[in-house]
Tab-separated table of C-alpha atoms in Angstrom:
chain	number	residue	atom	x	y	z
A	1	UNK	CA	-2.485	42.356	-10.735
A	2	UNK	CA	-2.541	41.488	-7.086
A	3	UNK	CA	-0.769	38.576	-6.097
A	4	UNK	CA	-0.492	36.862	-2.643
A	5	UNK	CA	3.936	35.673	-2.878
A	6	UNK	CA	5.755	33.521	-0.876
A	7	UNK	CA	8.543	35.752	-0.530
A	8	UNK	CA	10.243	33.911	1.897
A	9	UNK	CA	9.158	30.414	3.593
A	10	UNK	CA	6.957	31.425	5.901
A	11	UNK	CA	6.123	34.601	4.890
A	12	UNK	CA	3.646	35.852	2.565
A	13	UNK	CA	3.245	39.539	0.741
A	14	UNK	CA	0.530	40.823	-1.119
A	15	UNK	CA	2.178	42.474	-4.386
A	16	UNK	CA	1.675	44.231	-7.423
A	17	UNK	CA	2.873	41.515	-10.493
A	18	UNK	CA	2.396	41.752	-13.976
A	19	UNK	CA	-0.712	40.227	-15.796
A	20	UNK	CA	0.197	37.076	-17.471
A	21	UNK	CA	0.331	36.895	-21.018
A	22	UNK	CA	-1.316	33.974	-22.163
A	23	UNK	CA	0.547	31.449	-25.295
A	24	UNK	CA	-0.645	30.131	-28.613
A	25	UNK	CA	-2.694	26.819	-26.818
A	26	UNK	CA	-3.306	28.961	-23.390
A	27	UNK	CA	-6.116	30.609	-21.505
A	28	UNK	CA	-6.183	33.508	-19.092
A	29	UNK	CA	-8.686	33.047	-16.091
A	30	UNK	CA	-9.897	35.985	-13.653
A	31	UNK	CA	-9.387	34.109	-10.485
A	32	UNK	CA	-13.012	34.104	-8.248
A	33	UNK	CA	-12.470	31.144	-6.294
A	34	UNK	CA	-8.815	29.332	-4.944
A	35	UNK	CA	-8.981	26.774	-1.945
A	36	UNK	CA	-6.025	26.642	0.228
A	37	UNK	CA	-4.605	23.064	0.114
A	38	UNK	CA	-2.834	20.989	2.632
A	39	UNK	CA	0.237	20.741	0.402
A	40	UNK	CA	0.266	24.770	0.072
A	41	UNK	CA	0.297	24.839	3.934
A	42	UNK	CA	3.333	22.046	4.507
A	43	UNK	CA	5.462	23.556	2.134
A	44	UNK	CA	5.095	27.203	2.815
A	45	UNK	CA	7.946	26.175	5.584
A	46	UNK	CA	10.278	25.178	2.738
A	47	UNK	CA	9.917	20.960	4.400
A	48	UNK	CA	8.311	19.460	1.455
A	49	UNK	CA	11.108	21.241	-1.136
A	50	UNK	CA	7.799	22.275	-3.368
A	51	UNK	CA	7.041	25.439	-2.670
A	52	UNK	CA	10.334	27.397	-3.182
A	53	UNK	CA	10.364	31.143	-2.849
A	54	UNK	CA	9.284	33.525	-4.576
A	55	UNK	CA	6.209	31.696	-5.387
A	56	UNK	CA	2.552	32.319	-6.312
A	57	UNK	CA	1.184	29.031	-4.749
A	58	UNK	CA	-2.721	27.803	-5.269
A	59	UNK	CA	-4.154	25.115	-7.833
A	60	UNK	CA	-7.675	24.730	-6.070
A	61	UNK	CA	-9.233	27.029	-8.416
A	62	UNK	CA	-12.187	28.455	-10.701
A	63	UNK	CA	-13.286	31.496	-12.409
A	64	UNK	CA	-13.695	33.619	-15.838
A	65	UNK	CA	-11.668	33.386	-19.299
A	66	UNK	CA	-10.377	36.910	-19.884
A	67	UNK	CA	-8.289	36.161	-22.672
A	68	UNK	CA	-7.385	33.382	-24.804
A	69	UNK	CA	-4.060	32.607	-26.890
A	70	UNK	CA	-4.297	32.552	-30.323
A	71	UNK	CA	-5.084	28.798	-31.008
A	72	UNK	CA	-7.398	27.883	-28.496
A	73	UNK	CA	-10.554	26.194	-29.812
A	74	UNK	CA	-13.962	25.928	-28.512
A	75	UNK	CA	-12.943	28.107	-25.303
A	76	UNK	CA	-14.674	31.943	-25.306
A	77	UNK	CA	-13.426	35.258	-23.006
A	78	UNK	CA	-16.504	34.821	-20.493
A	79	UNK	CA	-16.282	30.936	-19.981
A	80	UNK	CA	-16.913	29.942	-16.450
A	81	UNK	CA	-14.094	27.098	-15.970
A	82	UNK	CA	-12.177	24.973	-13.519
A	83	UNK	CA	-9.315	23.244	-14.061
A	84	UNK	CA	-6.602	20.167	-13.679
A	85	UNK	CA	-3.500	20.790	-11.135
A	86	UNK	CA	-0.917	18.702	-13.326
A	87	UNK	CA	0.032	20.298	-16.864
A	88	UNK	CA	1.037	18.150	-19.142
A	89	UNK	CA	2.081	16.563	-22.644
A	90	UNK	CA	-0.350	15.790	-24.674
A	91	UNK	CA	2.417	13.102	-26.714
A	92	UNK	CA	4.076	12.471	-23.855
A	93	UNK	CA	4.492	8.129	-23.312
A	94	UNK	CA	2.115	7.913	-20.063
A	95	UNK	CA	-0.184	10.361	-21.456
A	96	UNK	CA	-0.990	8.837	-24.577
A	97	UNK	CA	-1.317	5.580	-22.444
A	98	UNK	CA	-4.153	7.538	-20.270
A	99	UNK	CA	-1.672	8.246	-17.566
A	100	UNK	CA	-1.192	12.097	-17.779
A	101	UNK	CA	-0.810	12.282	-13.966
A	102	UNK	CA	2.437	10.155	-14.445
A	103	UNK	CA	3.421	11.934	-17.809
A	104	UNK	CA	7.202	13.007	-17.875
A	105	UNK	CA	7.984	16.325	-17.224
A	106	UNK	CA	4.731	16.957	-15.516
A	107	UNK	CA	3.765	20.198	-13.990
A	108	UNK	CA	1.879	21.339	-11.342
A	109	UNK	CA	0.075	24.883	-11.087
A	110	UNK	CA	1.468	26.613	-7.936
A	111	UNK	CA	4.675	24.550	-7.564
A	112	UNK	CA	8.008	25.496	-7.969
A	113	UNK	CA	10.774	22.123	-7.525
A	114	UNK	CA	13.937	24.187	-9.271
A	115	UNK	CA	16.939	25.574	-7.910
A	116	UNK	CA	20.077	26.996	-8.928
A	117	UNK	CA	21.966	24.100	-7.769
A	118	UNK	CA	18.435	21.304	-9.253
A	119	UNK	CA	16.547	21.537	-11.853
A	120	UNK	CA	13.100	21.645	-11.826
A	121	UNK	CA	10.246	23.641	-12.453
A	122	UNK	CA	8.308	26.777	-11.492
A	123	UNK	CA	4.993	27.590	-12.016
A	124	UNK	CA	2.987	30.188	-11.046
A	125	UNK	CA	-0.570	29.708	-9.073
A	126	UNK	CA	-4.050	31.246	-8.193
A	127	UNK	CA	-3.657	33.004	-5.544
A	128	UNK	CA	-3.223	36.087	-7.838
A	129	UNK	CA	-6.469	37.643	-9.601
A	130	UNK	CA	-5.170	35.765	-12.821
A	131	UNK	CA	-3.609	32.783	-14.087
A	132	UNK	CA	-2.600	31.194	-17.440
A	133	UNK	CA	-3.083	27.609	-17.831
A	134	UNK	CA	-3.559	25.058	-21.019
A	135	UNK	CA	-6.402	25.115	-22.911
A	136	UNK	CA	-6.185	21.159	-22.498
A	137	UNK	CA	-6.769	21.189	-18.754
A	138	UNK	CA	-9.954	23.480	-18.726
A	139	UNK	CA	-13.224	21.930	-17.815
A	140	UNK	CA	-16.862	24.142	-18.091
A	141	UNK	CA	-18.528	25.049	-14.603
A	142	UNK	CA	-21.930	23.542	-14.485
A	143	UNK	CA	-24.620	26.504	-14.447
A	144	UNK	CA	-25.953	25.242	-11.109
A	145	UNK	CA	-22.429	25.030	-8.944
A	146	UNK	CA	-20.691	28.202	-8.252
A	147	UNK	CA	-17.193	29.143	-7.997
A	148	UNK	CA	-16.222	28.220	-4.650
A	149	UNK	CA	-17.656	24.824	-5.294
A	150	UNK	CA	-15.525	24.721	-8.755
A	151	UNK	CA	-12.720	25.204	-6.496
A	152	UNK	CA	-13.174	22.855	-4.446
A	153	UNK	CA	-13.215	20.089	-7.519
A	154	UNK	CA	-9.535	19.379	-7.857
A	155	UNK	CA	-9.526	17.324	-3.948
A	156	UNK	CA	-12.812	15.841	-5.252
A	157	UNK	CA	-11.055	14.815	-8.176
A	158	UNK	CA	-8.084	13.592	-6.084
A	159	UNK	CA	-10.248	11.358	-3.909
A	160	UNK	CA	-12.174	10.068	-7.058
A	161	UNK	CA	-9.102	8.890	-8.797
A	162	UNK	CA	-7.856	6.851	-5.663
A	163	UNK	CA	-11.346	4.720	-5.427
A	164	UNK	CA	-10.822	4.056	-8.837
A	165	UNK	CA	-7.103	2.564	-8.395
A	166	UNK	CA	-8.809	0.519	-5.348
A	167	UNK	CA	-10.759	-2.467	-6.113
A	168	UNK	CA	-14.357	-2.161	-4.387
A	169	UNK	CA	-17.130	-3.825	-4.928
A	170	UNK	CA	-20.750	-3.438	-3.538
A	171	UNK	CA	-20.813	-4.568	-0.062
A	172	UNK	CA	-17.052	-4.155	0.668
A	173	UNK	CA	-15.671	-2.467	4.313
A	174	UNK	CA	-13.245	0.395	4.268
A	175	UNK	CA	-11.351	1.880	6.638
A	176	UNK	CA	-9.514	5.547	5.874
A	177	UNK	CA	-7.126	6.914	7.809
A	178	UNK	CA	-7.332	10.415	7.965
A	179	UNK	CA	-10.294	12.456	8.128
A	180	UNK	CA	-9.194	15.770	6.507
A	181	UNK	CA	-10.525	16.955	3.357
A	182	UNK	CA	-9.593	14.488	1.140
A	183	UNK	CA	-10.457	11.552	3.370
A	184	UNK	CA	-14.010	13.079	3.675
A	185	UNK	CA	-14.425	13.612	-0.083
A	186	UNK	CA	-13.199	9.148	0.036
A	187	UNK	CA	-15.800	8.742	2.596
A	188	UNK	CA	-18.358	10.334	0.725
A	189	UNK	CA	-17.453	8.540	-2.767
A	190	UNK	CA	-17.252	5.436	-0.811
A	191	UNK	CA	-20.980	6.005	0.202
A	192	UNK	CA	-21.970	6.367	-3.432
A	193	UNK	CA	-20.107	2.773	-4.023
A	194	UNK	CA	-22.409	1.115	-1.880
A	195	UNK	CA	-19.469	0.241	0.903
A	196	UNK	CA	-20.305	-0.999	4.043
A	197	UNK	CA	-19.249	-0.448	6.961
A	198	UNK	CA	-17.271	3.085	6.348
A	199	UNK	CA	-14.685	3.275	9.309
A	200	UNK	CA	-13.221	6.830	10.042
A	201	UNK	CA	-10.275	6.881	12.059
A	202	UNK	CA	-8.581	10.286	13.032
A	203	UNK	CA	-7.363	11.934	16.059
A	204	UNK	CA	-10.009	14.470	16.177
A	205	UNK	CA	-13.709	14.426	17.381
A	206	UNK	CA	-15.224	17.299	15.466
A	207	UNK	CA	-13.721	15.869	12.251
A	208	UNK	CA	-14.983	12.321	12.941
A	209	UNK	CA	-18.422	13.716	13.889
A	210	UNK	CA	-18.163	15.752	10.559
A	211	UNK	CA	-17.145	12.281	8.636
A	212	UNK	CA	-20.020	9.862	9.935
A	213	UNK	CA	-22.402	13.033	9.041
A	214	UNK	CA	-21.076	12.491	5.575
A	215	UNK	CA	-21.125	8.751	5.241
A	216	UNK	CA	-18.834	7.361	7.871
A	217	UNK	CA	-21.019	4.164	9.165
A	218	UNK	CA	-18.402	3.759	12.225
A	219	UNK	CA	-15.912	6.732	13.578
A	220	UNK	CA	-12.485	5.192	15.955
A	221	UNK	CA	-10.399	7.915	17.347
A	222	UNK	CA	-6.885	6.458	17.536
A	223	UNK	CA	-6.010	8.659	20.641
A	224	UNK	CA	-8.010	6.757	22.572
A	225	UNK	CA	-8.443	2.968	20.965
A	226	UNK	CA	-7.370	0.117	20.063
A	227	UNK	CA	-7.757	0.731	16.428
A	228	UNK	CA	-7.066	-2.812	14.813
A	229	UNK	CA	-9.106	-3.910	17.558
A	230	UNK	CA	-12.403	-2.169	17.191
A	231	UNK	CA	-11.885	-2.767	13.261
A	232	UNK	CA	-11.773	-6.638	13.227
A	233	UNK	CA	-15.047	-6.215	15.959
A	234	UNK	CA	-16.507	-4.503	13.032
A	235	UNK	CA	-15.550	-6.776	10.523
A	236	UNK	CA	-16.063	-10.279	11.962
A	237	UNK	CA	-12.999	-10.363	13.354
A	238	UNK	CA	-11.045	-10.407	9.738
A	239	UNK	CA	-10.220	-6.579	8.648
A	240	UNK	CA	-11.286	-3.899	6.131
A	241	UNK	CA	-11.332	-5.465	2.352
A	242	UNK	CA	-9.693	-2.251	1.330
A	243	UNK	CA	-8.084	0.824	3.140
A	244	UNK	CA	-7.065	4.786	2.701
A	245	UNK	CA	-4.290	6.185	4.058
A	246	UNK	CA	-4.667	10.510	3.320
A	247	UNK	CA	-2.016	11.769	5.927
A	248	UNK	CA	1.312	10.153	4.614
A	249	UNK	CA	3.306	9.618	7.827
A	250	UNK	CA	4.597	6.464	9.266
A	251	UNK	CA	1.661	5.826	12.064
A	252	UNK	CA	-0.676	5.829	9.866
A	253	UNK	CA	0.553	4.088	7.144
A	254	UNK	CA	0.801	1.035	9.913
A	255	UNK	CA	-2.833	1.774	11.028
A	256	UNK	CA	-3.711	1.590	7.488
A	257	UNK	CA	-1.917	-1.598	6.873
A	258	UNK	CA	-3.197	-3.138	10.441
A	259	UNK	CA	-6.268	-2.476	9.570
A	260	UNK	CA	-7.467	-4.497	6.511
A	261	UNK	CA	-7.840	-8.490	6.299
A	262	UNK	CA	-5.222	-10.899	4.500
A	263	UNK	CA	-5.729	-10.387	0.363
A	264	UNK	CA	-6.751	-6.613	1.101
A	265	UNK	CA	-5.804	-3.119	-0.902
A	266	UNK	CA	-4.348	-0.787	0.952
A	267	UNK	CA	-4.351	2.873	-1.193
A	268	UNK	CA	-1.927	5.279	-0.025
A	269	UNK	CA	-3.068	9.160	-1.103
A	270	UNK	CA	-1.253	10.951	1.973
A	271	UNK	CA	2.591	11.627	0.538
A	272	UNK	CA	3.663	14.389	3.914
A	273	UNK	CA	6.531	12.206	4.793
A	274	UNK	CA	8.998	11.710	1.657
A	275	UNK	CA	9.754	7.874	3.659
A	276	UNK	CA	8.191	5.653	6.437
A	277	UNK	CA	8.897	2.700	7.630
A	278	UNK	CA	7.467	-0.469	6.106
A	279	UNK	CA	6.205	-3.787	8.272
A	280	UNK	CA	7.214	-5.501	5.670
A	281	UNK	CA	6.448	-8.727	6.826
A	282	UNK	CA	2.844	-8.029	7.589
A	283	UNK	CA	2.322	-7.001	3.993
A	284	UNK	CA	3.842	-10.132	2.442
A	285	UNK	CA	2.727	-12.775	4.705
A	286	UNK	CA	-1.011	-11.392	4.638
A	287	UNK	CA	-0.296	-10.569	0.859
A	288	UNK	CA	-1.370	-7.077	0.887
A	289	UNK	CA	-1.452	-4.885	-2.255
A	290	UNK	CA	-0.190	-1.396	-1.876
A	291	UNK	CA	-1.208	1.599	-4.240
A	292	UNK	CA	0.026	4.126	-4.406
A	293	UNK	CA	-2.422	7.414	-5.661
A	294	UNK	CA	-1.231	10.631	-7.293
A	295	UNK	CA	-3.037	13.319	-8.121
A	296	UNK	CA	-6.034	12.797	-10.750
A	297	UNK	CA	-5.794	11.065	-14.435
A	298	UNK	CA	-9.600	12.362	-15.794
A	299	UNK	CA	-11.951	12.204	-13.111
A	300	UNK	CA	-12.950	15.786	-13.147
A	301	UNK	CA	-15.926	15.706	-15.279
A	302	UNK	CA	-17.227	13.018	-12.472
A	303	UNK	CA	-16.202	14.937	-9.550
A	304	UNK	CA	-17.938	18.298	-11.120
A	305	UNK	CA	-21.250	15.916	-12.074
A	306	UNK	CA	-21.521	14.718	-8.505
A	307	UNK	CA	-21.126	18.255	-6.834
A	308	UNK	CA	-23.788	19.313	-9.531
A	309	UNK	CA	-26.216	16.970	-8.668
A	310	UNK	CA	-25.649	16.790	-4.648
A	311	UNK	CA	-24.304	13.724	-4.255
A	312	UNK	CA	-20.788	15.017	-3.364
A	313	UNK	CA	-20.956	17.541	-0.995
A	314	UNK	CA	-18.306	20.013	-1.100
A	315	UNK	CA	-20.341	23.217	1.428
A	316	UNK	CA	-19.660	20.484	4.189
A	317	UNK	CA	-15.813	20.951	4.700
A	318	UNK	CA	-16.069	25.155	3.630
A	319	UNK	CA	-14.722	26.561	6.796
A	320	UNK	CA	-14.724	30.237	5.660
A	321	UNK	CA	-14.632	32.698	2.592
A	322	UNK	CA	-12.041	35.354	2.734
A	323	UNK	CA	-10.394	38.132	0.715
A	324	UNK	CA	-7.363	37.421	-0.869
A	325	UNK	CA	-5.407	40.608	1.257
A	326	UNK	CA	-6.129	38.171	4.033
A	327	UNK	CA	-4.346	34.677	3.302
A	328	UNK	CA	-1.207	35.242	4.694
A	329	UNK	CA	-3.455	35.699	8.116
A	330	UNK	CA	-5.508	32.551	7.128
A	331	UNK	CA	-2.442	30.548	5.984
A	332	UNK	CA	-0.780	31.305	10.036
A	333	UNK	CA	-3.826	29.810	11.510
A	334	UNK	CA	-3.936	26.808	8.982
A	335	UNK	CA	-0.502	26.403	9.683
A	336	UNK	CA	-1.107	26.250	13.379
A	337	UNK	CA	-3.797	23.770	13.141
A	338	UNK	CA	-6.130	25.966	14.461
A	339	UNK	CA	-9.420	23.759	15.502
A	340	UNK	CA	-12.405	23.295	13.077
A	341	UNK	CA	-10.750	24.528	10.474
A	342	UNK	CA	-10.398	22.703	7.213
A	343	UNK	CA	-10.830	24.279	4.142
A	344	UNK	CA	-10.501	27.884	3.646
A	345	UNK	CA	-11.250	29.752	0.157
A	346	UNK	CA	-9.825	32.995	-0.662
A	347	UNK	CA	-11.486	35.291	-3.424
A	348	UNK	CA	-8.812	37.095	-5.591
């Protein structure tokens, strides 16, 4: 099969791999659809010690059973599925507690952690025409949303699971911090919780413009404001009763904290920077909670309902369709920050 490999950091080659061989309790999917995520990009340069060569990254994905393992139930070859980045134990402690995206010894498609010298794990993504994955973290493809949607599920799902870690109510303000994919997908579920106002705050125009067209009541641009500032104008002078931080880096994680009122939530989802620092005071003398957010524990089945029906809109943040032969090219100009682009699919 065709396979795009991290060979080296910073260098991809399309190659010729062997077909995977799906187990007992596994799946084999033809590949149609495999977004490009933020975390593939960082640690294609080796700086967020995830993506360790050789490597077929990409967990953004969707397509067609072509073969399933010998004691897989209720899945068919010719399935249209998605499915969950994190693999995991079905009687593992956190995952028997509903915390799979906590479970011990979790995996994540596309990542490889281990090393000669650390353990870890490897394994293999998308960006190949086939992958093998659990029959446990396959969900069905509504007949109405098509592949490149179903790949775009998994940061849905991301941004789902971090509103429901935040306490909002009806009525509440937010403020998020980042206006990238995932923050849009927050802005949009935000919307649908009946928040108001919806601050965007980013460092870009064309992505600000792109977040109050989906849902964003207010848009600051923290190059050129006083962000805390304009936010307490916006919120009778008090703060956001909850916040999102989706970069991970030490600026914003203070614009996220400075921006909410004494008592709020402030949900960290961004994780680029393994440390920042803290204003530690600030958070205990205005009592602030901070969340933290990984990944997704179940809200898949709600993220692909809501793209179903149009009430998350996923076309929005598409930025372009492209062969597979051509991510290493797409990857470079991802990787550059290239303007207006966010999300690129490629299509095995």
């Amino acid at each position: 099969m065709k396979a795009l490999v991290l060979t080296e950091y910073n260098h991809f080659e399309l190659q010729d791999l062997d077909r995977p061989t799906p187990g007992p309790n596994e799946v084999l999917v033809r590949v149609q659809a495999v977004g490009i995520c933020g975390s593939d990009v960082h640690g294609m340069d080796g700086s967020s010690g995830r993506r360790i060569p050789p490597m077929v990254m990409g967990h953004e994905a969707s397509g067609i059973i072509a073969e399933v393992g010998s004691d897989v139930r209720d899945w068919a070859v010719g399935d249209r599925v998605t499915f969950d980045s994190t693999v995991y134990a079905l009687d593992d402690w956190y995952s028997r507690r509903g915390q799979y995206n906590l479970s011990d010894g979790r995996e994540v498609v596309g990542v490889s952690t281990g090393t000669p010298e650390r353990p870890g794990f490897k394994r293999q993504g998308a960006f190949a025409e086939f992958v093998t994955v659990p029959q446990h973290i396959l969900y069905a493809i509504p007949d109405n949303v098509s592949f490149t949607q179903a790949a775009l599920v998994e940061p849905v799902a991301v941004a789902l699971h971090a509103l429901s870690l935040t306490p909002v109510q009806v009525n509440d303000s937010a403020a998020v911090v980042g206006a990238g994919m995932i923050g849009l997908f927050i802005i949009q579920a935000l919307k649908l919780a009946g928040c108001y106002p919806i601050i965007a705050i980013d460092l870009d125009d064309d992505r600000l413009a792109l977040a109050q067209k989906l849902g964003a009541t207010h848009v600051i641009n923290a190059k050129t404001a006083d962000v805390p500032q304009q936010v307490q104008a916006l919120t009778h002078g008090r703060g956001t009763d909850v916040s999102f931080e989706v970069v991970g880096a030490g600026p914003t994680v203070k614009t996220a904290i400075d921006c909410v009122r004494k008592g709020a939530t402030v949900t960290l989802v961004g994780n680029l920077a393994p440390t920042v620092e803290l204003p530690l005071q600030a958070v205990v003398t205005r009592q602030l909670r901070l969340q933290g957010s990984c990944a997704i524990n179940g809200e898949y089945e709600a993220a692909l309902a809501l793209i179903s029906s149009g009430r998350i809109n996923v076309e929005a943040i598409l930025s372009a369709e492209v062969p597979l032969a051509e991510g290493a090219d797409w990857f470079r100009r991802l990787y550059a920050k290239e303007k207006g682009l966010i999300k690129v699919v490629l299509k095995p």
